[in-house]
Amino acid sequence: MAGSQTPRRQAPFLIGLALILAALPLGYFVFLREPPPPPPVVVKAPPPAPPVEAPAPRKAVQLSLKTIEGTVEVRRGGGPWEAAQRGAPLNPTDAVRTKDASSAVIIGDEAVEVLMSAGTEVSVESLTDELSRILLETGMATTVIRPGKRHTFEVKAAHSDALARAEEASTFTMSNDGAGTVAVGAREGNVEFRGHGKVVIVRAGQQSIVTPTSGGPSEPAPVPTSLLRKISWPDNRRNQRRVTVAGEAEPGSRLELAGQHFSPGPDGKFERSVELKEGENLVRLRAYSVGGTHQEAQKTFKMDTRPPKKLKVDLPWGNPSPSEAPTQTQSP
């Protein structure tokens, strides 16, 4: 009996052991086996950036003659002066000049315009994509920089270190007497005016002047309304063909006497001779400022160089014939 019970008692133990041994692989698989590697992550490459187009290179401003009135001449690279043609291009070292009673307009694409008064000469110094510069030899020139066309434009005065510079929309005028007296006036916007190491900002309605003996441009002041300070007219009745008009005008202004254009001296004094024709002569004197104002004075001269008429004497006895003419007798 005892022998038969022992196997029965061992049976549950053996069954449990068998279950434990059977569960070992399952436990290993569940708890001890390393988890499978995660699936590979597929990273999509970003789409290629669109190609960046390089900005188109800026072109230098091209100058050309837009308008010609009267006698206008062009000189190419130091060559001889020749008649100007409308639309002719202007390159560095080219020059333009206007005679008396003449004018010209130079344009630079749609960015700038230069109006040359009578008796003015300019030359082209530099033309780049960022800066254009002309040299005012003598006379008066007005520069107009168009709005929306940002471009630096400079006007330099010959025989002086004076220079006017503007970058934005503006209108300014420079006059140069060719001997060191230079004036700049602004009508719109602002313009930088420098000379002798000094820099001033000339605003609309103002002007500034530099002379050979000044320490630089004067402080900007309102444009004067009176330009002719004093005029000395000769007698109006003349028997000579030439008269001399003298006086004093605003320094830096531009004068016109009987069609001749010239500049007063640094002190404003001037003296000019005029040829008269026979009969009545209306002589006009005009003054122009860099600020756009002008003034005029005039006088009439009567020119009479004819010899006096022969005098006719009526004798009391009329005009007898030679046979009837009275004779004188000599007393003995």
Coordinates of C-alpha atoms in Angstrom, one line a residue:
M1 CA 0.0 0.0 0.0
A2 CA 2.8 2.3 1.0
G3 CA 4.7 1.5 -2.3
S4 CA 1.7 2.2 -4.4
Q5 CA 1.0 5.7 -2.8
T6 CA 4.5 7.0 -3.4
P7 CA 4.2 7.3 -7.2
R8 CA 0.8 8.9 -6.8
R9 CA 2.3 11.5 -4.6
Q10 CA 5.1 12.1 -7.0
A11 CA 2.8 12.5 -10.0
P12 CA 1.7 16.1 -9.2
F13 CA 5.3 17.0 -8.6
L14 CA 6.4 15.6 -11.9
I15 CA 3.6 17.2 -13.7
G16 CA 4.4 20.6 -12.2
L17 CA 8.0 20.2 -13.0
A18 CA 7.2 19.3 -16.5
L19 CA 5.0 22.4 -16.8
I20 CA 7.8 24.6 -15.4
L21 CA 10.3 23.2 -17.9
A22 CA 7.8 23.7 -20.7
A23 CA 7.2 27.3 -19.6
L24 CA 10.9 28.2 -19.6
P25 CA 11.2 28.7 -23.4
L26 CA 8.0 30.7 -23.4
G27 CA 9.2 32.9 -20.5
Y28 CA 12.5 33.4 -22.3
F29 CA 10.7 34.3 -25.5
V30 CA 8.4 36.7 -23.6
F31 CA 10.7 38.3 -21.0
L32 CA 14.3 37.7 -21.9
R33 CA 14.5 37.7 -25.7
E34 CA 15.7 41.0 -27.1
P35 CA 12.9 42.9 -28.9
P36 CA 13.2 43.0 -32.6
P37 CA 14.8 46.1 -34.1
P38 CA 12.3 48.9 -35.0
P39 CA 11.5 49.2 -38.6
P40 CA 13.8 51.6 -40.5
V41 CA 12.6 55.2 -40.6
V42 CA 12.4 56.5 -44.1
V43 CA 13.3 60.2 -44.1
K44 CA 12.3 62.0 -47.3
A45 CA 14.8 64.5 -48.6
P46 CA 13.4 68.1 -48.8
P47 CA 12.7 69.2 -52.3
P48 CA 15.5 71.1 -53.9
A49 CA 15.4 74.9 -53.5
P50 CA 14.6 76.8 -56.6
P51 CA 17.6 78.3 -58.2
V52 CA 18.3 81.9 -57.2
E53 CA 18.7 84.1 -60.2
A54 CA 21.6 86.6 -59.9
P55 CA 20.4 90.2 -60.2
A56 CA 20.9 91.7 -63.6
P57 CA 23.9 94.0 -63.6
R58 CA 23.0 97.7 -63.4
K59 CA 23.9 99.6 -66.5
A60 CA 25.6 103.0 -66.5
V61 CA 23.5 106.0 -67.2
Q62 CA 23.7 106.9 -70.9
L63 CA 23.7 110.6 -71.7
S64 CA 22.5 112.1 -74.9
L65 CA 21.3 115.4 -76.4
K66 CA 17.5 115.7 -76.2
T67 CA 16.9 119.3 -77.3
I68 CA 19.0 121.9 -79.2
E69 CA 18.0 125.5 -79.6
G70 CA 20.2 127.9 -81.6
T71 CA 23.9 127.2 -81.9
V72 CA 25.1 124.2 -79.9
E73 CA 28.4 122.5 -80.5
V74 CA 30.0 119.1 -79.4
R75 CA 33.6 118.1 -79.0
R76 CA 34.6 114.5 -78.9
G77 CA 37.5 113.5 -76.8
G78 CA 39.4 116.7 -77.1
G79 CA 38.9 117.0 -80.9
P80 CA 37.5 120.0 -82.8
W81 CA 34.2 121.6 -82.1
E82 CA 31.4 120.6 -84.5
A83 CA 27.7 121.2 -84.8
A84 CA 25.7 119.1 -82.4
Q85 CA 23.0 116.7 -83.5
R86 CA 19.8 116.0 -81.6
G87 CA 19.9 112.5 -80.0
A88 CA 23.7 112.2 -80.2
P89 CA 25.2 110.2 -77.4
L90 CA 27.7 111.8 -74.9
N91 CA 30.5 109.7 -73.5
P92 CA 33.2 110.5 -71.0
T93 CA 35.6 113.2 -72.2
D94 CA 32.9 114.6 -74.6
A95 CA 31.9 118.3 -74.2
V96 CA 28.9 120.4 -75.1
R97 CA 28.7 124.2 -75.4
T98 CA 25.9 126.7 -76.1
K99 CA 26.5 130.0 -77.8
D100 CA 24.6 133.3 -77.0
A101 CA 20.8 133.0 -77.4
S102 CA 21.1 129.2 -77.5
S103 CA 20.3 126.3 -75.1
A104 CA 20.5 122.6 -74.9
V105 CA 19.0 119.7 -72.8
I106 CA 21.0 116.6 -71.9
I107 CA 19.1 113.6 -70.7
G108 CA 20.4 110.5 -68.8
D109 CA 17.9 107.7 -69.6
E110 CA 14.9 108.5 -67.4
A111 CA 16.9 109.3 -64.3
V112 CA 18.4 112.8 -64.9
E113 CA 18.1 115.8 -67.1
V114 CA 20.6 118.7 -67.5
L115 CA 19.4 122.1 -68.9
M116 CA 22.2 124.2 -70.3
S117 CA 21.6 128.0 -70.4
A118 CA 23.1 130.2 -73.1
G119 CA 26.9 130.7 -73.0
T120 CA 27.5 127.5 -71.1
E121 CA 30.0 124.7 -71.5
V122 CA 30.0 121.3 -69.8
S123 CA 32.0 118.1 -70.2
V124 CA 31.3 114.5 -69.2
E125 CA 33.7 113.2 -66.5
S126 CA 32.2 109.9 -65.3
L127 CA 29.3 107.5 -66.2
T128 CA 28.8 104.4 -64.0
D129 CA 25.8 102.4 -62.7
E130 CA 25.9 104.3 -59.4
L131 CA 27.5 107.7 -60.1
S132 CA 27.4 110.2 -63.0
R133 CA 29.5 113.4 -63.0
I134 CA 29.7 116.3 -65.3
L135 CA 32.2 119.3 -65.3
L136 CA 30.7 122.8 -65.6
E137 CA 33.4 124.8 -67.4
T138 CA 31.5 128.1 -67.4
G139 CA 27.9 129.3 -67.5
M140 CA 24.8 128.0 -65.7
A141 CA 23.3 124.5 -65.8
T142 CA 20.2 123.1 -64.0
T143 CA 20.1 119.4 -63.0
V144 CA 16.8 117.6 -62.5
I145 CA 16.9 114.1 -60.8
R146 CA 13.6 112.3 -61.4
P147 CA 11.7 110.7 -58.5
G148 CA 11.9 107.0 -58.1
K149 CA 15.2 106.9 -60.0
R150 CA 17.8 106.7 -57.2
H151 CA 21.1 107.7 -58.8
T152 CA 23.9 109.9 -57.5
F153 CA 24.6 112.8 -59.8
E154 CA 27.5 115.3 -59.3
V155 CA 28.2 118.6 -61.0
K156 CA 31.8 119.8 -60.5
A157 CA 33.0 123.3 -61.2
A158 CA 36.1 123.8 -63.4
H159 CA 39.0 125.9 -62.0
S160 CA 37.6 125.2 -58.5
D161 CA 37.1 122.3 -56.0
A162 CA 33.4 123.2 -55.6
L163 CA 31.1 120.3 -56.2
A164 CA 27.3 119.8 -55.9
R165 CA 26.0 116.3 -55.2
A166 CA 22.4 114.9 -55.0
E167 CA 21.1 111.4 -54.7
E168 CA 17.3 111.6 -54.5
A169 CA 14.6 113.6 -56.4
S170 CA 15.8 117.2 -56.6
T171 CA 16.3 120.2 -58.9
F172 CA 19.4 122.4 -58.4
T173 CA 21.3 124.9 -60.5
M174 CA 25.1 125.7 -60.5
S175 CA 26.7 128.8 -62.0
N176 CA 30.5 129.1 -62.6
D177 CA 32.3 132.2 -63.8
G178 CA 35.3 130.1 -64.7
A179 CA 37.5 132.0 -62.2
G180 CA 36.6 130.4 -58.9
T181 CA 33.2 132.0 -58.1
V182 CA 30.6 129.2 -58.0
A183 CA 27.0 129.4 -56.7
V184 CA 24.5 126.6 -56.1
G185 CA 20.7 127.0 -55.6
A186 CA 18.1 124.4 -54.9
R187 CA 14.5 124.5 -56.2
E188 CA 13.3 121.1 -55.1
G189 CA 14.8 118.6 -52.6
N190 CA 18.3 119.0 -51.0
V191 CA 21.7 119.2 -52.5
E192 CA 25.1 118.8 -50.9
F193 CA 27.5 121.6 -51.8
R194 CA 31.2 121.4 -50.9
G195 CA 34.3 123.4 -51.4
H196 CA 37.6 124.2 -49.6
G197 CA 36.9 121.3 -47.2
K198 CA 33.5 122.7 -46.1
V199 CA 30.2 121.0 -46.7
V200 CA 26.7 122.6 -46.5
I201 CA 23.2 121.3 -47.3
V202 CA 21.3 123.6 -49.6
R203 CA 17.5 123.1 -49.3
A204 CA 14.7 124.2 -51.6
G205 CA 14.5 128.0 -51.9
Q206 CA 18.1 128.5 -50.7
Q207 CA 21.5 129.2 -52.3
S208 CA 25.1 129.2 -51.4
I209 CA 28.2 130.8 -52.9
V210 CA 31.9 130.0 -52.8
T211 CA 34.6 132.4 -54.0
P212 CA 38.4 132.1 -54.5
T213 CA 39.0 133.9 -51.2
S214 CA 36.2 132.4 -49.1
G215 CA 36.8 129.6 -46.6
G216 CA 34.2 127.4 -48.4
P217 CA 30.5 127.7 -49.3
S218 CA 28.5 130.4 -47.6
E219 CA 25.8 129.4 -45.2
P220 CA 22.7 128.6 -47.2
A221 CA 20.4 131.7 -47.4
P222 CA 17.1 132.4 -49.1
V223 CA 17.4 133.2 -52.8
P224 CA 17.4 137.0 -53.2
T225 CA 14.6 138.5 -55.2
S226 CA 16.6 141.6 -56.3
L227 CA 19.6 140.8 -58.4
L228 CA 20.6 144.1 -59.9
R229 CA 22.0 146.3 -57.1
K230 CA 23.3 149.2 -59.2
I231 CA 23.4 150.2 -62.9
S232 CA 25.3 153.0 -64.5
W233 CA 23.8 153.9 -67.9
P234 CA 25.6 156.3 -70.2
D235 CA 23.8 159.3 -71.8
N236 CA 20.9 158.1 -74.1
R237 CA 21.8 160.4 -77.0
R238 CA 25.1 159.2 -78.6
N239 CA 27.2 160.0 -81.6
Q240 CA 29.4 157.0 -81.0
R241 CA 28.6 153.4 -81.9
R242 CA 29.8 151.9 -78.6
V243 CA 28.4 152.4 -75.1
T244 CA 29.6 150.9 -71.8
V245 CA 27.2 149.7 -69.2
A246 CA 28.6 149.2 -65.7
G247 CA 27.1 148.3 -62.3
E248 CA 26.8 145.7 -59.6
A249 CA 24.8 142.5 -59.4
E250 CA 24.3 139.6 -57.0
P251 CA 27.5 137.5 -56.9
G252 CA 27.1 134.1 -58.5
S253 CA 24.3 135.4 -60.8
R254 CA 24.4 135.2 -64.6
L255 CA 23.9 138.4 -66.7
E256 CA 22.7 139.0 -70.2
L257 CA 23.3 142.4 -71.9
A258 CA 22.1 142.9 -75.5
G259 CA 22.3 139.2 -76.1
Q260 CA 25.7 138.7 -74.5
H261 CA 25.9 136.3 -71.5
F262 CA 28.6 136.7 -68.8
S263 CA 29.1 136.6 -65.1
P264 CA 29.9 139.5 -62.7
G265 CA 33.0 139.4 -60.6
P266 CA 33.3 137.9 -57.1
D267 CA 32.1 141.2 -55.7
G268 CA 29.2 141.4 -58.1
K269 CA 30.7 144.3 -60.2
F270 CA 30.5 144.2 -64.0
E271 CA 31.3 146.4 -67.0
R272 CA 30.3 145.6 -70.6
S273 CA 30.3 147.4 -73.9
V274 CA 27.5 147.3 -76.5
E275 CA 27.5 148.1 -80.2
L276 CA 24.7 150.4 -81.3
K277 CA 23.1 150.8 -84.7
E278 CA 21.9 153.9 -86.3
G279 CA 18.7 155.2 -84.9
E280 CA 17.0 154.0 -81.7
N281 CA 18.4 151.1 -79.7
L282 CA 16.6 149.4 -76.8
V283 CA 19.3 147.8 -74.6
R284 CA 18.2 145.2 -72.1
L285 CA 20.1 144.0 -69.1
R286 CA 18.9 140.7 -67.5
A287 CA 20.1 138.9 -64.4
Y288 CA 19.4 135.3 -63.5
S289 CA 20.0 133.6 -60.2
V290 CA 20.7 129.9 -59.4
G291 CA 17.5 129.9 -57.4
G292 CA 15.4 130.6 -60.5
T293 CA 14.6 134.3 -60.0
H294 CA 15.4 136.9 -62.7
Q295 CA 15.3 140.7 -63.0
E296 CA 15.5 143.1 -66.0
A297 CA 16.3 146.7 -66.7
Q298 CA 16.4 148.5 -70.0
K299 CA 17.2 151.9 -71.6
T300 CA 16.8 153.4 -75.1
F301 CA 19.7 155.0 -76.8
K302 CA 19.5 157.1 -79.9
M303 CA 22.4 156.8 -82.3
D304 CA 23.0 159.6 -84.7
T305 CA 26.3 159.7 -86.6
R306 CA 25.1 161.5 -89.7
P307 CA 26.9 164.7 -90.7
P308 CA 25.0 167.9 -90.2
K309 CA 23.0 169.1 -93.3
K310 CA 24.4 172.0 -95.3
L311 CA 23.0 175.3 -94.3
K312 CA 21.1 177.3 -96.9
V313 CA 21.3 181.1 -96.6
D314 CA 18.6 183.1 -98.3
L315 CA 20.0 186.5 -99.5
P316 CA 17.7 189.5 -99.1
W317 CA 17.9 190.1 -102.8
G318 CA 17.1 186.6 -103.8
N319 CA 19.3 184.6 -106.2
P320 CA 20.2 187.0 -109.0
S321 CA 22.0 185.9 -112.1
P322 CA 25.8 186.6 -112.3
S323 CA 25.1 189.6 -114.6
E324 CA 22.6 191.0 -112.1
A325 CA 24.7 190.4 -109.0
P326 CA 25.6 193.6 -107.3
T327 CA 29.2 194.7 -107.7
Q328 CA 31.3 196.5 -105.2
T329 CA 33.1 199.7 -106.3
Q330 CA 36.3 201.0 -104.8
S331 CA 36.4 204.7 -104.0
P332 CA 39.3 206.6 -105.5

